PDB file of C-alpha atoms in Angstrom:
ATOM      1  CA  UNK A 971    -133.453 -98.355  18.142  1.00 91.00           C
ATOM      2  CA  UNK A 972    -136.351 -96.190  20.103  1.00 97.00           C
ATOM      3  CA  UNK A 973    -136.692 -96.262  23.783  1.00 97.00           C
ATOM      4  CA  UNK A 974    -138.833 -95.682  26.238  1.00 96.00           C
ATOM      5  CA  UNK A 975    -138.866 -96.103  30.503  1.00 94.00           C
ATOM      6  CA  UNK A 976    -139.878 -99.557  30.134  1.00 97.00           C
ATOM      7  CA  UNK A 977    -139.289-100.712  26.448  1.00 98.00           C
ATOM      8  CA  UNK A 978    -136.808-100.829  23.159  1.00 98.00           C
ATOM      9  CA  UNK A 979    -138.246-101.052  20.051  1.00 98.00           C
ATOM     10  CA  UNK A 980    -135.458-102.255  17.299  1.00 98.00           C
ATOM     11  CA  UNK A 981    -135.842-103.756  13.649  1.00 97.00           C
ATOM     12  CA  UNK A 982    -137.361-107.428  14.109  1.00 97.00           C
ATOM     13  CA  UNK A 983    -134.769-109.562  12.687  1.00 96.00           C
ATOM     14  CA  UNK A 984    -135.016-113.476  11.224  1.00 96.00           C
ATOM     15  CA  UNK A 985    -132.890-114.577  14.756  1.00 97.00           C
ATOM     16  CA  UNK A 986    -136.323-113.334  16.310  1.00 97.00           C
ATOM     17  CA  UNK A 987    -137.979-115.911  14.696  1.00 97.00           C
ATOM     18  CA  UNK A 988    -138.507-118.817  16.696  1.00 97.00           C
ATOM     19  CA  UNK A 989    -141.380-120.963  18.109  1.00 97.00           C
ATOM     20  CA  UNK A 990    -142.482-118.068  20.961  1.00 97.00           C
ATOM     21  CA  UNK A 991    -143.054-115.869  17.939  1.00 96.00           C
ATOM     22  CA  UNK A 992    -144.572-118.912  15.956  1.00 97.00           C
ATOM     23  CA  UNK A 993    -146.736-119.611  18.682  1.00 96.00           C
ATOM     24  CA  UNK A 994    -148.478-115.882  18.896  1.00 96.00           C
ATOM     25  CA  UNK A 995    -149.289-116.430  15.609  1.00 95.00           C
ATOM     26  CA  UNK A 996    -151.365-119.368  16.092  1.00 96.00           C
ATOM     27  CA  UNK A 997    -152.701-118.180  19.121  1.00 95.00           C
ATOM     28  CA  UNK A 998    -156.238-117.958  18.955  1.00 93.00           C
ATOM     29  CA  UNK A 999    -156.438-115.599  21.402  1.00 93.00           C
ATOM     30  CA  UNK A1000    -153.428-113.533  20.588  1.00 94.00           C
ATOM     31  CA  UNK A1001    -154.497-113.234  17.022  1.00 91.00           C
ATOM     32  CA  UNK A1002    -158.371-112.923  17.721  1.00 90.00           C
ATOM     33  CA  UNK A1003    -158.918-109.298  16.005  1.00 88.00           C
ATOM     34  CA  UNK A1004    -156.265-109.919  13.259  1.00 86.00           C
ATOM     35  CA  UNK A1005    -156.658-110.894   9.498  1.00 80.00           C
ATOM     36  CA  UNK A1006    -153.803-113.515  10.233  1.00 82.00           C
ATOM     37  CA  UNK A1007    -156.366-115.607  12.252  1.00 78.00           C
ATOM     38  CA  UNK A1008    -157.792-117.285   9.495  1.00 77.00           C
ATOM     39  CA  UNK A1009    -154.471-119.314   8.748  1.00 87.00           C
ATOM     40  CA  UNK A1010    -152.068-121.184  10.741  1.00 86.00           C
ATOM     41  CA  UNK A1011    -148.376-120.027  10.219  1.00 89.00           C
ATOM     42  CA  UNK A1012    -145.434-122.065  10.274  1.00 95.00           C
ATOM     43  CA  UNK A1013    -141.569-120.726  10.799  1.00 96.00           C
ATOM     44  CA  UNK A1014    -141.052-120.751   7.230  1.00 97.00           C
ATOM     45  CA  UNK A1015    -143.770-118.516   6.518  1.00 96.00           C
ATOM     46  CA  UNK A1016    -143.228-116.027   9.174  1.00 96.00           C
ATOM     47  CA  UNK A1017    -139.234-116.301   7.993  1.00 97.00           C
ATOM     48  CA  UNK A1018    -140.859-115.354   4.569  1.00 97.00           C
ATOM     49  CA  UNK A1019    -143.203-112.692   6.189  1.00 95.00           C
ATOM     50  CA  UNK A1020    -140.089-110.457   7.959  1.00 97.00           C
ATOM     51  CA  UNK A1021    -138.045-111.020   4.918  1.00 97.00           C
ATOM     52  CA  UNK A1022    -140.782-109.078   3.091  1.00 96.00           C
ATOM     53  CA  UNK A1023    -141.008-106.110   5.420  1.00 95.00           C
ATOM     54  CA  UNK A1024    -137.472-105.829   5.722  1.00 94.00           C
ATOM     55  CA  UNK A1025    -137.314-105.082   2.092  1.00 95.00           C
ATOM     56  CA  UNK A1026    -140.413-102.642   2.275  1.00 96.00           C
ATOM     57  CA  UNK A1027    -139.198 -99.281   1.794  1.00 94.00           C
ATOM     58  CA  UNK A1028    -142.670 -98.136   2.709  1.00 96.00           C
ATOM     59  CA  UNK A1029    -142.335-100.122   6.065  1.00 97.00           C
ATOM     60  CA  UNK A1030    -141.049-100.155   9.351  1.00 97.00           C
ATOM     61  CA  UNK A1031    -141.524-103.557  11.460  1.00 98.00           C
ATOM     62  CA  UNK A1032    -139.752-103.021  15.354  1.00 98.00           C
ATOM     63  CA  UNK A1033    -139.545-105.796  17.532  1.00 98.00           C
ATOM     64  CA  UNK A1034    -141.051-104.409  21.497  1.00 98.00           C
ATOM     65  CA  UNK A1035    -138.857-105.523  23.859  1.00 98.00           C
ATOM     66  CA  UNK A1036    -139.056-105.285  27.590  1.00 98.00           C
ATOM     67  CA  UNK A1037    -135.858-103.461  28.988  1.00 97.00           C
ATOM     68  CA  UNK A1038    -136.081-105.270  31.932  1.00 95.00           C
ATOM     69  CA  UNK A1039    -136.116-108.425  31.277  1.00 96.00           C
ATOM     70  CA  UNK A1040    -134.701-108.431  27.558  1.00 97.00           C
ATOM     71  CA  UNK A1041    -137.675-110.362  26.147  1.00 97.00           C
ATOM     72  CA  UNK A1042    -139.426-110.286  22.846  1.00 98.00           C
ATOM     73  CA  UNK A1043    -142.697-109.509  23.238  1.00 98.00           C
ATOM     74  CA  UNK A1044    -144.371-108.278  20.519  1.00 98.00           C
ATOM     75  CA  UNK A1045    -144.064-106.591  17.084  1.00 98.00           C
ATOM     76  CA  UNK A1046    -145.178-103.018  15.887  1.00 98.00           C
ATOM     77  CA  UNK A1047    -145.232-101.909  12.263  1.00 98.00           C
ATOM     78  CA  UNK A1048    -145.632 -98.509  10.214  1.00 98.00           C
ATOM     79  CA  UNK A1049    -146.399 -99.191   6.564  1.00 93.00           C
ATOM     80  CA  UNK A1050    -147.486 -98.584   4.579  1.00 94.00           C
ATOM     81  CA  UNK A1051    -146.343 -95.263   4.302  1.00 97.00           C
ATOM     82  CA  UNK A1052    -147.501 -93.255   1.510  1.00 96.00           C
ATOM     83  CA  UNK A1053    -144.539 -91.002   0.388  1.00 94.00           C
ATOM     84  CA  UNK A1054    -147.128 -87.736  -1.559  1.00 96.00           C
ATOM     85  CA  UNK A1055    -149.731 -88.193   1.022  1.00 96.00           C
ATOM     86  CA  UNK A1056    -147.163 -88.467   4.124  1.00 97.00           C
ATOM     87  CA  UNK A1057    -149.623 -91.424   6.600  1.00 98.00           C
ATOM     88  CA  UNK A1058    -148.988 -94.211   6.929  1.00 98.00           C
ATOM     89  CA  UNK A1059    -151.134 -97.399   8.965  1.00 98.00           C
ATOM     90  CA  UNK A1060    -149.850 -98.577  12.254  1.00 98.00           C
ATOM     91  CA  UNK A1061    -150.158-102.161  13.779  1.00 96.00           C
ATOM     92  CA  UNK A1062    -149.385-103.733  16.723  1.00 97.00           C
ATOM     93  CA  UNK A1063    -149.337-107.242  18.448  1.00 96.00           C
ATOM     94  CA  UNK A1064    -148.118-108.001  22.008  1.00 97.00           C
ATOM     95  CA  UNK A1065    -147.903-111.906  22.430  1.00 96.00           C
ATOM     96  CA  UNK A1066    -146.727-112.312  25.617  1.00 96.00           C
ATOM     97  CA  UNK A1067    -150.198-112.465  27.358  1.00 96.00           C
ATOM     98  CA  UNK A1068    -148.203-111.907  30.722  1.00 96.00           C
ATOM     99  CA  UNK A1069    -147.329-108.190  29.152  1.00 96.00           C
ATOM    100  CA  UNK A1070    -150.701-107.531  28.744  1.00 96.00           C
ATOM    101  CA  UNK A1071    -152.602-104.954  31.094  1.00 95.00           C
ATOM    102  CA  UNK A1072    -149.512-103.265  31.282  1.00 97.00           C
ATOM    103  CA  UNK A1073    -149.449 -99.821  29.125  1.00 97.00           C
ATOM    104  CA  UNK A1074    -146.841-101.157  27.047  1.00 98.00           C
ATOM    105  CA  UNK A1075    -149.183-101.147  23.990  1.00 98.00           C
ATOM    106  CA  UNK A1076    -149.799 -97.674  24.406  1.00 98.00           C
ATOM    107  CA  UNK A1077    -146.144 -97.150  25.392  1.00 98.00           C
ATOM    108  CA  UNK A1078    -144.587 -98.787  21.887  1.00 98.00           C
ATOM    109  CA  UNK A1079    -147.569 -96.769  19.766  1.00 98.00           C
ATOM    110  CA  UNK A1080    -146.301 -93.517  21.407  1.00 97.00           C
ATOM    111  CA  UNK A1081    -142.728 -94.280  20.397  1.00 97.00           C
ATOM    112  CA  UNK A1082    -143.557 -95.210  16.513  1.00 98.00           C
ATOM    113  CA  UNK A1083    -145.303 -92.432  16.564  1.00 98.00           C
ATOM    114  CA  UNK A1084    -142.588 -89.883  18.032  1.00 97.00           C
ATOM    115  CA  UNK A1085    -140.258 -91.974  15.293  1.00 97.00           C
ATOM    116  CA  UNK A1086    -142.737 -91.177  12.496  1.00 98.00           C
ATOM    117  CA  UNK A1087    -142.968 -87.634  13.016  1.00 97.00           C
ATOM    118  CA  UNK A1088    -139.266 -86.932  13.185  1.00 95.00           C
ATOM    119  CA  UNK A1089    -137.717 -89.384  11.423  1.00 96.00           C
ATOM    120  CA  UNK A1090    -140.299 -89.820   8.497  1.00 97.00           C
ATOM    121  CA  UNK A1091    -141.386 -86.556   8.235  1.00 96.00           C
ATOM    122  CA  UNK A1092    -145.364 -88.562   8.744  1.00 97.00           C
ATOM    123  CA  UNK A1093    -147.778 -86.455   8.777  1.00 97.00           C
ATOM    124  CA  UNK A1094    -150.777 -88.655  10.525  1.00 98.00           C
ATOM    125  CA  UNK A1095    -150.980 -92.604  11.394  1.00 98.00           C
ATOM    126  CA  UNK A1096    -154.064 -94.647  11.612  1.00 98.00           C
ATOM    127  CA  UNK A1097    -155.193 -97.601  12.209  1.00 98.00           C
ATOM    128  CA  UNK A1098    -158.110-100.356  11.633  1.00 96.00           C
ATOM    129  CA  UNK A1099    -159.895-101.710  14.692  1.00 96.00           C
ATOM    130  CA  UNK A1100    -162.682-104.167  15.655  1.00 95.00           C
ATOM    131  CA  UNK A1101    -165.095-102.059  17.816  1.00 96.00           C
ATOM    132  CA  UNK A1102    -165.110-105.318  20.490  1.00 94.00           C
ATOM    133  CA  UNK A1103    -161.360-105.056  20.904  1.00 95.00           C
ATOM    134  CA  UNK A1104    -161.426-103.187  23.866  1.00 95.00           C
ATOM    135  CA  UNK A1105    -157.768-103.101  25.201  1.00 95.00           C
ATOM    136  CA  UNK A1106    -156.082-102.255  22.012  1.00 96.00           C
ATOM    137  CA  UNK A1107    -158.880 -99.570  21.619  1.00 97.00           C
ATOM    138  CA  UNK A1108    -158.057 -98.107  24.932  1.00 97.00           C
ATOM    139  CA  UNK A1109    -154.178 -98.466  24.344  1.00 98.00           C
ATOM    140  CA  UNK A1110    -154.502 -96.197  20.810  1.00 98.00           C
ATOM    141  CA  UNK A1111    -156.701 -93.685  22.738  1.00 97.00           C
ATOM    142  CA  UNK A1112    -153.783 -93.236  25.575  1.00 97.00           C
ATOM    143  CA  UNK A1113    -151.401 -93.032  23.156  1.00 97.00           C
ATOM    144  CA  UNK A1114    -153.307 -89.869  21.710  1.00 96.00           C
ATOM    145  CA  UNK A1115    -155.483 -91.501  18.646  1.00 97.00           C
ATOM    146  CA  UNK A1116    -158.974 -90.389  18.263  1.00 97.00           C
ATOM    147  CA  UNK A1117    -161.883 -92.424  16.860  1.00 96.00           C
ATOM    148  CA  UNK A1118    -162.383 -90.756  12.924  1.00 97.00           C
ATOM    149  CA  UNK A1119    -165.031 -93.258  12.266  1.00 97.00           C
ATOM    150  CA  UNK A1120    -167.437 -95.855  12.017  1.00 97.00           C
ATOM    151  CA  UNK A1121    -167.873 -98.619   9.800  1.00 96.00           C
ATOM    152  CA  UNK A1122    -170.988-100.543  10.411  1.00 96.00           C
ATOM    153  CA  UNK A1123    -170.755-104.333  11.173  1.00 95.00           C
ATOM    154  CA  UNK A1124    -167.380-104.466   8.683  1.00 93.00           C
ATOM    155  CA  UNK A1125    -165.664-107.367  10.160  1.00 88.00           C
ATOM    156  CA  UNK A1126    -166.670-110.673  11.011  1.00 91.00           C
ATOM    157  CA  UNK A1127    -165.735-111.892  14.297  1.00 86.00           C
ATOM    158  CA  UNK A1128    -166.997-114.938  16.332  1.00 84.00           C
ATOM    159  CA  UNK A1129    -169.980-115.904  14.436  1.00 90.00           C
ATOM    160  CA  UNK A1130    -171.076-111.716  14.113  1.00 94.00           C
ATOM    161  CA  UNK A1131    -170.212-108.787  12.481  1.00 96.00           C
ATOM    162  CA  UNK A1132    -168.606-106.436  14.213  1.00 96.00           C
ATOM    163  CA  UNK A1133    -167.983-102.543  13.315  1.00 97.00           C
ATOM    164  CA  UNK A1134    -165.217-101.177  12.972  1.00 96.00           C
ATOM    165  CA  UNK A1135    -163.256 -98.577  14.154  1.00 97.00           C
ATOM    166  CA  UNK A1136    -160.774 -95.962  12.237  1.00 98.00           C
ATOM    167  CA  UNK A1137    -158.387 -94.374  14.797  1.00 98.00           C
ATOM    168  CA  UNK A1138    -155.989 -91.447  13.385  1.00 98.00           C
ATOM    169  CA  UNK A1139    -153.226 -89.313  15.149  1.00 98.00           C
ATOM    170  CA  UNK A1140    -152.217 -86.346  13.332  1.00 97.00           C
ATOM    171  CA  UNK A1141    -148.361 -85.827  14.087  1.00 97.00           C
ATOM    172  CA  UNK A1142    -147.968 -82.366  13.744  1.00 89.00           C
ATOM    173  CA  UNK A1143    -150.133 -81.925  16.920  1.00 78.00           C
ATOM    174  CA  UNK A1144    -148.469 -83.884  19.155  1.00 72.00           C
ATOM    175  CA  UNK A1145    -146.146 -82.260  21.743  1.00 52.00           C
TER     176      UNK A1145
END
């Protein structure tokens, strides 16, 4: 389990499976900048889904949880991670809407991270992001990411295409 001030991020588990996490999958808006938008997802599949990661050796899938309050809110995952190369891709979904605004995006990325230094030895984590997906932008910048580059209207999004955006965070330089 990882902790922060405000959150605990532990393993998601099938009992986490229910129809609040069913229904941030279909949520258009939730799901809006994700590849998972283009299907809807039923309890099975999702059941399937976690089974899957939890026998990835190359992956780590936490459940965030608010301290306070004990909720679910959203899911963060490292995988996968490349075990010569030593990075790894980082994802992360908050879909409690009410959560949102609140810093805990950047808040769970800076705890993977902190876990993927010293626990897995990482050496860098990246991720892929639509250029119009502001917040999640904003939270991987706070959390010490940098823009590495550009690629030119790569996604398709509402009726355009969209760049996107490949954020990286070397571990060895963070403090």
């Amino acid at each position: 389990m990882l902790e922060s001030e405000r959150l605990l991020l532990r393993p998601v588990e099938l009992t986490d499976v229910n129809e609040t996490y069913r229904s941030w999958m279909n949520d258009p808006v939730v799901m809006q900048y994700t590849e998972s938008r283009f299907q809807t997802h039923s309890l099975e599949q999702i059941r399937q889904y976690v089974l899957s990661v939890q026998a990835d050796e190359s992956s780590c899938f936490f459940a965030i949880v608010e301290k306070k309050t004990g909720k679910h809110i959203g899911n963060i995952k490292i995988g996968h991670i490349h075990p010569v190369h030593r990075h790894a891709d980082v994802g992360i979904i908050l879909g409690d809407k009410t959560c949102w605004g609140k810093g805990y995006a950047a808040e769970s990325l800076r705890l993977v991270a902190g876990y993927a230094r010293q626990s897995l030895q990482l050496h860098k984590l990246m991720a892929g992001i639509y250029a119009n997906n502001i917040g999640s932008i904003q939270a991987f910048l706070k959390a010490g990411f940098v823009a590495e580059g550009r690629f030119a209207c790569h996604w398709f999004c509402d009726g355009e295409y969209v760049d996107g955006l490949q954020m990286g965070l070397l571990l060895e330089e963070m403090l």
